[in-house]
Structure formats: C-alpha cells, structure tokens
PDB file of C-alpha atoms and ligand atoms in Angstrom:
ATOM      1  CA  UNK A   1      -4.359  21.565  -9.280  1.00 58.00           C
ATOM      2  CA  UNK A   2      -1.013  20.168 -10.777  1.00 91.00           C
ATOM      3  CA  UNK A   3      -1.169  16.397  -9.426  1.00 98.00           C
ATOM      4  CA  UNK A   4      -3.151  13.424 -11.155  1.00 98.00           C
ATOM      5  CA  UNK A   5      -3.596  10.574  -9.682  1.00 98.00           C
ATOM      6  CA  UNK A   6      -4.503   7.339 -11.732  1.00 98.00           C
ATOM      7  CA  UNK A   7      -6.286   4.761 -10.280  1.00 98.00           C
ATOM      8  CA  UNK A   8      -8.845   1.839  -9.781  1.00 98.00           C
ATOM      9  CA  UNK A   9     -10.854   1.054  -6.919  1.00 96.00           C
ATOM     10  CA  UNK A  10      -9.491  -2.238  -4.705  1.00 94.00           C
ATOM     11  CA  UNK A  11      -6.206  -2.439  -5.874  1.00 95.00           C
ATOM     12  CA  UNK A  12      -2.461  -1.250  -4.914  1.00 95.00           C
ATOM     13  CA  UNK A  13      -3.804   1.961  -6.146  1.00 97.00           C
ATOM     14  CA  UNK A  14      -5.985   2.065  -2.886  1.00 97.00           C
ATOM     15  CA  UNK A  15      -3.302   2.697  -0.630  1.00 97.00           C
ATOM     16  CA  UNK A  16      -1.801   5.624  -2.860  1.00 98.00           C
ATOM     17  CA  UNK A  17      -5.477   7.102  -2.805  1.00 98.00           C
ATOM     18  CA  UNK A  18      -5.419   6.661   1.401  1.00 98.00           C
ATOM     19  CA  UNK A  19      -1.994   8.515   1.264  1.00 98.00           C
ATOM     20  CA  UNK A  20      -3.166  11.265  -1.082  1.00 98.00           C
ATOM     21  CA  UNK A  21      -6.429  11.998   1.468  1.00 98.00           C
ATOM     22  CA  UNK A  22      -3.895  11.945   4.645  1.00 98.00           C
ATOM     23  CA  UNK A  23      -2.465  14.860   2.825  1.00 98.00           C
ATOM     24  CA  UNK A  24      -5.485  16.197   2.668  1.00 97.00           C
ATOM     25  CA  UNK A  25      -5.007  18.778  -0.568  1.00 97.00           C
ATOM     26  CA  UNK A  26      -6.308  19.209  -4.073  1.00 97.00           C
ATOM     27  CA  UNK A  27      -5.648  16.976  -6.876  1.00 98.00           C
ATOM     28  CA  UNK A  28      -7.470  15.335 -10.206  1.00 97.00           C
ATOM     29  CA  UNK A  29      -8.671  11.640  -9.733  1.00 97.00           C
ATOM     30  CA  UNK A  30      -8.310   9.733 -12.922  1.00 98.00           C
ATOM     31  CA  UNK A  31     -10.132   5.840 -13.265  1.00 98.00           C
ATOM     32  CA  UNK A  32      -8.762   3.980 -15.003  1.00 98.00           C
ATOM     33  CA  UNK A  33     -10.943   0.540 -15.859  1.00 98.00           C
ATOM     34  CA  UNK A  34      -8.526  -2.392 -15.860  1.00 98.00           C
ATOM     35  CA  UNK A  35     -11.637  -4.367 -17.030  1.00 98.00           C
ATOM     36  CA  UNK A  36     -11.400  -2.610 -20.343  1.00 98.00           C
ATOM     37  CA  UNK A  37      -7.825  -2.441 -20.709  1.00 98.00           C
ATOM     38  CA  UNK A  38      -7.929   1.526 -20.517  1.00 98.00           C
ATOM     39  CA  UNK A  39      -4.524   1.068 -18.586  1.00 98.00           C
ATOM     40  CA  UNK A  40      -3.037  -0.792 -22.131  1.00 98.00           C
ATOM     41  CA  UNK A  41      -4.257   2.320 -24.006  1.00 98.00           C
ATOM     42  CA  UNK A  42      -0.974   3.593 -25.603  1.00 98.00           C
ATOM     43  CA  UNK A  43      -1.410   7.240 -24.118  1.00 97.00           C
ATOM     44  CA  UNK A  44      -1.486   5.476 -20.635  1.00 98.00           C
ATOM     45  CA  UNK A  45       0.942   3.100 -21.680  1.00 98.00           C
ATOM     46  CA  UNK A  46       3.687   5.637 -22.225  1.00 98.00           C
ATOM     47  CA  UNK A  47       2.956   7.315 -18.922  1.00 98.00           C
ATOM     48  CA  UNK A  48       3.409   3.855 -17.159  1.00 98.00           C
ATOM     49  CA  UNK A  49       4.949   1.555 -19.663  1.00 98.00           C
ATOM     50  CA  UNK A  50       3.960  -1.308 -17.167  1.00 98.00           C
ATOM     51  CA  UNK A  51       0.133  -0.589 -18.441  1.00 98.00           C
ATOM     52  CA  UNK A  52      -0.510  -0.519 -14.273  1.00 98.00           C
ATOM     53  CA  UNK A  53      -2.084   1.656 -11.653  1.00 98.00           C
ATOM     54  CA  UNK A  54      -1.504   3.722  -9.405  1.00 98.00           C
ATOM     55  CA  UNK A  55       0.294   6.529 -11.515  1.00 98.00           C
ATOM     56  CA  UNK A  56       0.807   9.713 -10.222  1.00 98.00           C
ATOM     57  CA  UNK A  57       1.402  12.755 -12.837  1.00 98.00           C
ATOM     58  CA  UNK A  58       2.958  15.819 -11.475  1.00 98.00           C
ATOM     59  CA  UNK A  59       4.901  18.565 -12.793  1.00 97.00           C
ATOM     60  CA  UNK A  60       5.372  16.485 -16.577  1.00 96.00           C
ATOM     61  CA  UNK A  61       6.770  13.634 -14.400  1.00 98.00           C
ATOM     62  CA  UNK A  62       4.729  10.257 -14.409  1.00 98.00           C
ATOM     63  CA  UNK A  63       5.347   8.364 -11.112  1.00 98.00           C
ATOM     64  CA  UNK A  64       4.487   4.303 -10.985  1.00 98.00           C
ATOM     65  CA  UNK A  65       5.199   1.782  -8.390  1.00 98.00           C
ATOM     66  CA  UNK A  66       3.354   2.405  -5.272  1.00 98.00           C
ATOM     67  CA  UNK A  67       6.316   2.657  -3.028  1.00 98.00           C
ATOM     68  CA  UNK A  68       7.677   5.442  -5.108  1.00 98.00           C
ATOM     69  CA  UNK A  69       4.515   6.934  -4.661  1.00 98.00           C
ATOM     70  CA  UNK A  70       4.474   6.594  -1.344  1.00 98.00           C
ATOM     71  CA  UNK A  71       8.253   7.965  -0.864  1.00 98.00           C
ATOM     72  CA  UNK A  72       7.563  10.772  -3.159  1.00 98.00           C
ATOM     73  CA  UNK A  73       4.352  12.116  -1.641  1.00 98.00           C
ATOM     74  CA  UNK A  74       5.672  11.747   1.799  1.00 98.00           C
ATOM     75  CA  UNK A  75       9.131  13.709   0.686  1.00 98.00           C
ATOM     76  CA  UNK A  76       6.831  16.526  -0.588  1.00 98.00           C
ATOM     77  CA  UNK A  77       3.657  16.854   0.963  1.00 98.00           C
ATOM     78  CA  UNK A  78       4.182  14.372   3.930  1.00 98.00           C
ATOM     79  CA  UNK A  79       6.448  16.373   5.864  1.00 98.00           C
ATOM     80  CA  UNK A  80       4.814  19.290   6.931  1.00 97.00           C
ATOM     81  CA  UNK A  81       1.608  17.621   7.493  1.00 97.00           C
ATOM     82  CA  UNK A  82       3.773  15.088   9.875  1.00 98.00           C
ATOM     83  CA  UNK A  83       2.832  12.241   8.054  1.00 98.00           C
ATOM     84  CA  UNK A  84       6.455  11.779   7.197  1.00 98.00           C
ATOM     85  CA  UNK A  85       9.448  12.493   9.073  1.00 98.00           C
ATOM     86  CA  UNK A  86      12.173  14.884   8.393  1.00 98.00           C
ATOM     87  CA  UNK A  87      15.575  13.604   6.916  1.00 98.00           C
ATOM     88  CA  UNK A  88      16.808  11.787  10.031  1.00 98.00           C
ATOM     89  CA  UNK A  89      16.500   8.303  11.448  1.00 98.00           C
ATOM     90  CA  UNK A  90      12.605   8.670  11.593  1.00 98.00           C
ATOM     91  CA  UNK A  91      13.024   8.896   8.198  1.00 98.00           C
ATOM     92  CA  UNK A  92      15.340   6.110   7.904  1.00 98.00           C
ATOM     93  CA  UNK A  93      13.055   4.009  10.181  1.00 98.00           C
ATOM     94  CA  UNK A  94       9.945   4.920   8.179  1.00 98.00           C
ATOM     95  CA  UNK A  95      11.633   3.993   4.407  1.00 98.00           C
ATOM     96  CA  UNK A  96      12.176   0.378   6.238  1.00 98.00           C
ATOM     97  CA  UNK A  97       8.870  -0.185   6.857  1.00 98.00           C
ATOM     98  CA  UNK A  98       7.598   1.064   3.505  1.00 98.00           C
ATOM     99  CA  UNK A  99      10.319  -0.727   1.503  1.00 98.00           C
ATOM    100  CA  UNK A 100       9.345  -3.899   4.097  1.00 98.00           C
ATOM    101  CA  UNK A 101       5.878  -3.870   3.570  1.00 98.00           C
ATOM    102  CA  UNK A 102       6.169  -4.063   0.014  1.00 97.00           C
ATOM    103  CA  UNK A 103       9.265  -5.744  -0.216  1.00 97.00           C
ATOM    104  CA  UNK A 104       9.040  -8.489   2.578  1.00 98.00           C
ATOM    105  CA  UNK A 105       5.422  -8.672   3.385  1.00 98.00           C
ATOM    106  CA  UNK A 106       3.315  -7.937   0.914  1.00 97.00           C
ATOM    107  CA  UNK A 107       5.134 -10.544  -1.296  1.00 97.00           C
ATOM    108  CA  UNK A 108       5.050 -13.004   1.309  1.00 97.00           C
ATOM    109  CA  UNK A 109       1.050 -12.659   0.587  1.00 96.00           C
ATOM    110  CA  UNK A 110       1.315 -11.754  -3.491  1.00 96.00           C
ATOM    111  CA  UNK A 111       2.994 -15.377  -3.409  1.00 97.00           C
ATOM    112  CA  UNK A 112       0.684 -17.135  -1.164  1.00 95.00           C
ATOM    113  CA  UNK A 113      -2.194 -15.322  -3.360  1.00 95.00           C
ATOM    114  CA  UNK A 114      -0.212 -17.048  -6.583  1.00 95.00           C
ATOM    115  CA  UNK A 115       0.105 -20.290  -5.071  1.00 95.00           C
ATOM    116  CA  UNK A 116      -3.490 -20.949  -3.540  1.00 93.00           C
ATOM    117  CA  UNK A 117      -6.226 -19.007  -4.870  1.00 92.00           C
ATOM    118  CA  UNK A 118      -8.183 -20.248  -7.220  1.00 92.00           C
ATOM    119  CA  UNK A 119      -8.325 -16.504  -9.083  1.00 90.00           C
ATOM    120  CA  UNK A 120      -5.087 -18.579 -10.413  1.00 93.00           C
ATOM    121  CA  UNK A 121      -5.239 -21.563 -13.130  1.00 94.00           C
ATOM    122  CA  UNK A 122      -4.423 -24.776 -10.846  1.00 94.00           C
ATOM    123  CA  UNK A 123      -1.578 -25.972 -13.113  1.00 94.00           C
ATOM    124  CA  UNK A 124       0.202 -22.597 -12.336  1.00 94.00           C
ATOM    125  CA  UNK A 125      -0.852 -23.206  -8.255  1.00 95.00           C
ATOM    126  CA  UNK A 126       2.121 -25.046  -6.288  1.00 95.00           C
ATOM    127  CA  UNK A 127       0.476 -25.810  -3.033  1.00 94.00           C
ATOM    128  CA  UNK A 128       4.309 -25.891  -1.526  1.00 96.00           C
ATOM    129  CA  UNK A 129       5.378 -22.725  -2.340  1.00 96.00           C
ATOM    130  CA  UNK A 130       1.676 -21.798  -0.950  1.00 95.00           C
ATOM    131  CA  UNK A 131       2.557 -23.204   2.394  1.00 95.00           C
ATOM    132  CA  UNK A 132       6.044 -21.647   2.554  1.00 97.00           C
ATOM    133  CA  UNK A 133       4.981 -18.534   1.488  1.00 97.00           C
ATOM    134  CA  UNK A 134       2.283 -18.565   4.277  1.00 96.00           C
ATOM    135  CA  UNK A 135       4.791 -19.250   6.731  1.00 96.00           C
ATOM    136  CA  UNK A 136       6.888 -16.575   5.884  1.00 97.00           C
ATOM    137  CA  UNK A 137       3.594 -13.972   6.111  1.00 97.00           C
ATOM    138  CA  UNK A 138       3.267 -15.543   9.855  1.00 97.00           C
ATOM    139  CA  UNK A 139       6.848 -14.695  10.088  1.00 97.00           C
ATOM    140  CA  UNK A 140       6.660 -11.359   8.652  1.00 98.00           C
ATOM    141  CA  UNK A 141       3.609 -10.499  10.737  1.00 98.00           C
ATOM    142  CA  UNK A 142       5.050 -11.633  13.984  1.00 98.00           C
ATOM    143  CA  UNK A 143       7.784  -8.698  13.293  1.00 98.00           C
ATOM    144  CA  UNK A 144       4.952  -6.235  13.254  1.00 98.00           C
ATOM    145  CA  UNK A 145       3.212  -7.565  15.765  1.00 98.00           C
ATOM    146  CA  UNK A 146       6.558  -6.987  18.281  1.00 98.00           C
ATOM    147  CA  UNK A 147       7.529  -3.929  16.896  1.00 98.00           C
ATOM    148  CA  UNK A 148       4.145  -2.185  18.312  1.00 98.00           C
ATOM    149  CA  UNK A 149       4.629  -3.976  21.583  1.00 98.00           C
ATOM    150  CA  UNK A 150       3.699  -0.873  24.041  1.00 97.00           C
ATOM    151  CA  UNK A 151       3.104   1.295  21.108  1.00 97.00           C
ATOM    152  CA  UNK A 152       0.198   3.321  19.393  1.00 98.00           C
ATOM    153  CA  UNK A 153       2.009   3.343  16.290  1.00 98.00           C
ATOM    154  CA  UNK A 154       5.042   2.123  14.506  1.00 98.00           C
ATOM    155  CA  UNK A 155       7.382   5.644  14.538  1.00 98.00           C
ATOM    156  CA  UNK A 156       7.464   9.292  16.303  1.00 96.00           C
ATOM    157  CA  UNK A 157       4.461   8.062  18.766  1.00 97.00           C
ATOM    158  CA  UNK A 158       1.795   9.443  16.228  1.00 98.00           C
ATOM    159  CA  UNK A 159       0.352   8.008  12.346  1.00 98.00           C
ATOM    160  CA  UNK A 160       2.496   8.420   9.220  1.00 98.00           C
ATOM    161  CA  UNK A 161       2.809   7.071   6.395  1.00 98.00           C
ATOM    162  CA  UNK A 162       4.980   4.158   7.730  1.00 98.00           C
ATOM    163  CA  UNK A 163       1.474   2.576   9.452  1.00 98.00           C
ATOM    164  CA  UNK A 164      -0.211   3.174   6.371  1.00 98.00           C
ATOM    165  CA  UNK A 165       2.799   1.210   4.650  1.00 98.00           C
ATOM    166  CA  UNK A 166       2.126  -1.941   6.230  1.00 98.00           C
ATOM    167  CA  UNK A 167      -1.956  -1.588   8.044  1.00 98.00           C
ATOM    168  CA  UNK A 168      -2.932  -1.000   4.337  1.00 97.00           C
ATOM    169  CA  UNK A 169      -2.103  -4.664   3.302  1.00 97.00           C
ATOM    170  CA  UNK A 170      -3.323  -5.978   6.635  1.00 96.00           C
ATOM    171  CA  UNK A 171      -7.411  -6.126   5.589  1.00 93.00           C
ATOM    172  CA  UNK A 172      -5.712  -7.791   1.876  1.00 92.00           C
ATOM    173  CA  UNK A 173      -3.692 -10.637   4.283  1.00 94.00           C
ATOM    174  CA  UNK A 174      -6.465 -11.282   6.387  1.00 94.00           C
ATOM    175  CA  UNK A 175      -8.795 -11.888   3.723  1.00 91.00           C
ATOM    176  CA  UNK A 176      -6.120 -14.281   2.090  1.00 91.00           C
ATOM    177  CA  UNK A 177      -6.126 -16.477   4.788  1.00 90.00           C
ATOM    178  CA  UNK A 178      -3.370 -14.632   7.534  1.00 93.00           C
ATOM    179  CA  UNK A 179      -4.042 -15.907  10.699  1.00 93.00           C
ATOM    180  CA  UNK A 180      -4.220 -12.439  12.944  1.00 96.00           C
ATOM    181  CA  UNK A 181      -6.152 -14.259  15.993  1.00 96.00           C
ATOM    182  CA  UNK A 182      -2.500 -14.221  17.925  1.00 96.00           C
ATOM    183  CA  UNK A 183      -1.769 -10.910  16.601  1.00 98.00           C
ATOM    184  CA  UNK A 184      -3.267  -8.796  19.527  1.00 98.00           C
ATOM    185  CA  UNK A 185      -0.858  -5.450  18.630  1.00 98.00           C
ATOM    186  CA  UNK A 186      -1.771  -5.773  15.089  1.00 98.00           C
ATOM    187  CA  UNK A 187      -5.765  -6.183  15.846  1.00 97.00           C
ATOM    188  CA  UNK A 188      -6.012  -3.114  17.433  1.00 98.00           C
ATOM    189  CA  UNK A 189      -3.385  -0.965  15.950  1.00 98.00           C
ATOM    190  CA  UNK A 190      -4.867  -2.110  12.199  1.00 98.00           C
ATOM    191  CA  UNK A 191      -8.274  -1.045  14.065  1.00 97.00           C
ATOM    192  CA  UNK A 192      -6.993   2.237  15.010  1.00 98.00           C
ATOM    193  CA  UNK A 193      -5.726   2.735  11.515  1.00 98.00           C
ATOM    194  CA  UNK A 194      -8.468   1.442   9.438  1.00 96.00           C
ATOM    195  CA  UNK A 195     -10.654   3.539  10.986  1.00 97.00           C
ATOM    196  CA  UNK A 196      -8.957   6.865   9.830  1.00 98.00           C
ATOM    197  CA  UNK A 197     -11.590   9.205   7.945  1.00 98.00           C
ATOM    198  CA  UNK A 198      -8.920   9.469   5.020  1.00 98.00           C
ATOM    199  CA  UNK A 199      -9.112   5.683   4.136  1.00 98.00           C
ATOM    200  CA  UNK A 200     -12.947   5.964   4.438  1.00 98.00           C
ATOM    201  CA  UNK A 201     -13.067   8.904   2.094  1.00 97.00           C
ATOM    202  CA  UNK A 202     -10.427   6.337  -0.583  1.00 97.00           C
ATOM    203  CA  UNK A 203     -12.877   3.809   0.102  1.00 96.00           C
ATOM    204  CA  UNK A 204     -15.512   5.588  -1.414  1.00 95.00           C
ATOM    205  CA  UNK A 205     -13.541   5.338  -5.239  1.00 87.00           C
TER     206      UNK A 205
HETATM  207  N1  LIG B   1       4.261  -3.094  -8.188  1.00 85.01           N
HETATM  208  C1  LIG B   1       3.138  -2.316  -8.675  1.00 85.01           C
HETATM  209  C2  LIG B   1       1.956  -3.236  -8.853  1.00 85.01           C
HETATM  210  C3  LIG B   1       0.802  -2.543  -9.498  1.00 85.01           C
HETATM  211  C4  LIG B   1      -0.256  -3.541  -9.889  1.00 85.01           C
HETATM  212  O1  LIG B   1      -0.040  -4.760  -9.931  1.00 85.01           O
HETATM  213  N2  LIG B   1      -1.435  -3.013 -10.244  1.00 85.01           N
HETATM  214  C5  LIG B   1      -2.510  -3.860 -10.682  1.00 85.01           C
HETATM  215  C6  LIG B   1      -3.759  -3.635  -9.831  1.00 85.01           C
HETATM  216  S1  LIG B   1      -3.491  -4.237  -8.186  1.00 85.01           S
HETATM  217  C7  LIG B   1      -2.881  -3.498 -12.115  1.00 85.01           C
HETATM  218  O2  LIG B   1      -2.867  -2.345 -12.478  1.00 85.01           O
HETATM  219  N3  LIG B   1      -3.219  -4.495 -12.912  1.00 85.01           N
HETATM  220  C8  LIG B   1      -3.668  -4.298 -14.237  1.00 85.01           C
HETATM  221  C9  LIG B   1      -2.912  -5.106 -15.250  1.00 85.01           C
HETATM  222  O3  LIG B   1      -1.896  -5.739 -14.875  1.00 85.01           O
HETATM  223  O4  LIG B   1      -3.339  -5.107 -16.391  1.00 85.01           O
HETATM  224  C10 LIG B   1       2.819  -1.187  -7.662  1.00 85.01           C
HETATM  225  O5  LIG B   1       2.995  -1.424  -6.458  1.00 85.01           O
HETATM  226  O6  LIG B   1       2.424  -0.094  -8.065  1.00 85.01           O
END
C-alpha cells in the first residue's frame, strides 16, 4: 500500500477522502487533529509547508491542494475506473469544472463564509462583500443548475470526478445560507450524488 492520505474529518479533506473511495483501492488513512496543531508539527509541516490537509503521499512525493489531488488521482487511478476521462475534451470539460468549483464557486462561498459567519471576529466581517459574494454563489449556481438541464450528470452521461468536483461543496453552500429552493437540477442531481456508498463510507472518518 504505497499511498497516504492525510486528513481530518469535515473539511476540504472530505472530498479527497470521497474521491479516494470512488477509486475504490488500498491506501493508509492518516488523521491529522487540526485541534492540536498536529498539522503545524514540523514533520507534517515539511510535507505540506502550508501546515493543511488533505495531503496525499505517494511514491516520496507529497501532494497538497485538493484540486491537485483531485487531478492527480483522477490522471492515475481515475481513468480506468471511468471516473475520469481519457486525454480528450471530456477531459478538458472535466478540469473546468474541477478548476470551477474550486476556483469560481467554492470561493464565491469561502468569501460569503468570511464575510457573515460569526465563526469570524465581526470587525474582520464586511456585510457588503457578504452580500456580493452571495450573489455571485447564486450566480455560480445558476451555471450548474443549466448545465444539467436534461442531464443525469455533468460529463460522458455517467459520475466522475467532475460531479464530485462541484456536488461535494453543494451540502457546505447550502448550509451557509445558498438558496437551492429554485435549483430543481441541482436538488436532485446533488441527491443522486450524495447518496453514493463511497461518500457514505468518507463520511464515516
Ligand atoms: N486550498 C486548500 C485548503 C485546505 C484547507 O484550508 N484546509 C483546512 C481544513 S478545511 C485546514 O487544514 N486548516 C488547518 C489550519 O489552517 O491550521 C485545499 O483545497 O487543499
């Protein structure tokens, strides 16, 4: 078994952890406790210099940032278990919607998060850039929402790891505040996704 994965339960880890069960083969789990700092230790530190999970450790490489993750595990593994397409303009339609999730809409929410939660101190809270940044998740939603107009799924007609891309920040958004009620595609396809045994078995930690 030659790939670690470092993690914490409820975090962007938890996506990595749902893409590692799709794959459905062997690795070491590693938990790391953010609550004591265990991901500041200097042995983790010089894995993942940004003290953060999820790390993945394979063949002496250490892998951070979820959406290199994500790329990297789909390149290798996600291929032949179609969870990933071949070089190709599935591919190239897939790496938009991971790069989008993370790039477009999950920072839409990481700012309305910032800006109106009160997880944040108040003097650090704008309540404009909280309202702009919520528009811009409606905005960013609506996309998804017409993209899986008379669809299942977002490419090929089948799951990858493009629906895990952007369904696993969906339950995160909604519990932020997104308004999904006029979001009918993304209800049910978010549904259909969330339901997935893999995520349940991440879930568990
Ligand atoms: N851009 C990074 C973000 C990772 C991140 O923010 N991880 C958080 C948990 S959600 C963390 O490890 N926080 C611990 C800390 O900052 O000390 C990624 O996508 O991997």
């Amino acid at each position: 078994m030659s790939l670690i994965f470092y993690y914490a339960p409820m975090t962007s880890a938890t996506r990595i952890h749902w893409a590692l069960e799709e794959l459905e083969m062997p690795y070491e789990k590693k938990k790391i406790d953010l609550a004591k700092g265990e991901q500041k230790a200097p042995e983790y530190l010089a894995m993942n210099p940004n003290g953060k999970v999820p790390l993945v450790f394979e063949d002496g490489v250490a892998i951070y940032e979820s959406l290199a993750i994500l790329i990297y595990l789909g390149e290798r593994y996600g291929v032949d278990k179609g969870l990933f397409p071949k070089p190709g303009m599935e591919r190239a339609e897939s790496l938009t919607w991971l790069c989008w999730a993370q790039g477009t809409l999950a920072d839409a929410g990481g700012r309305m998060m910032r800006n109106t939660s009160e997880r944040f101190p108040e003097d650090e809270r704008n309540a404009k850039a909280g309202e702009s940044a919520k528009k811009e998740l409606q905005t960013a939603l609506g996309i998804v929402e017409r993209a899986l107009e008379g669809k299942e799924y977002l490419v090929g007609g089948k799951f990858s790891y493009a629906d895990l891309a952007v369904a696993g920040f969906v339950p995160f958004l909604a519990r932020l505040g997104a308004d999904l009620s006029s979001f009918k595609n993304i209800q049910a396809w978010s549904a259909r996704c969330t339901a997935r045994p893999a995520l349940a078995r991440a879930m568990q930690g």
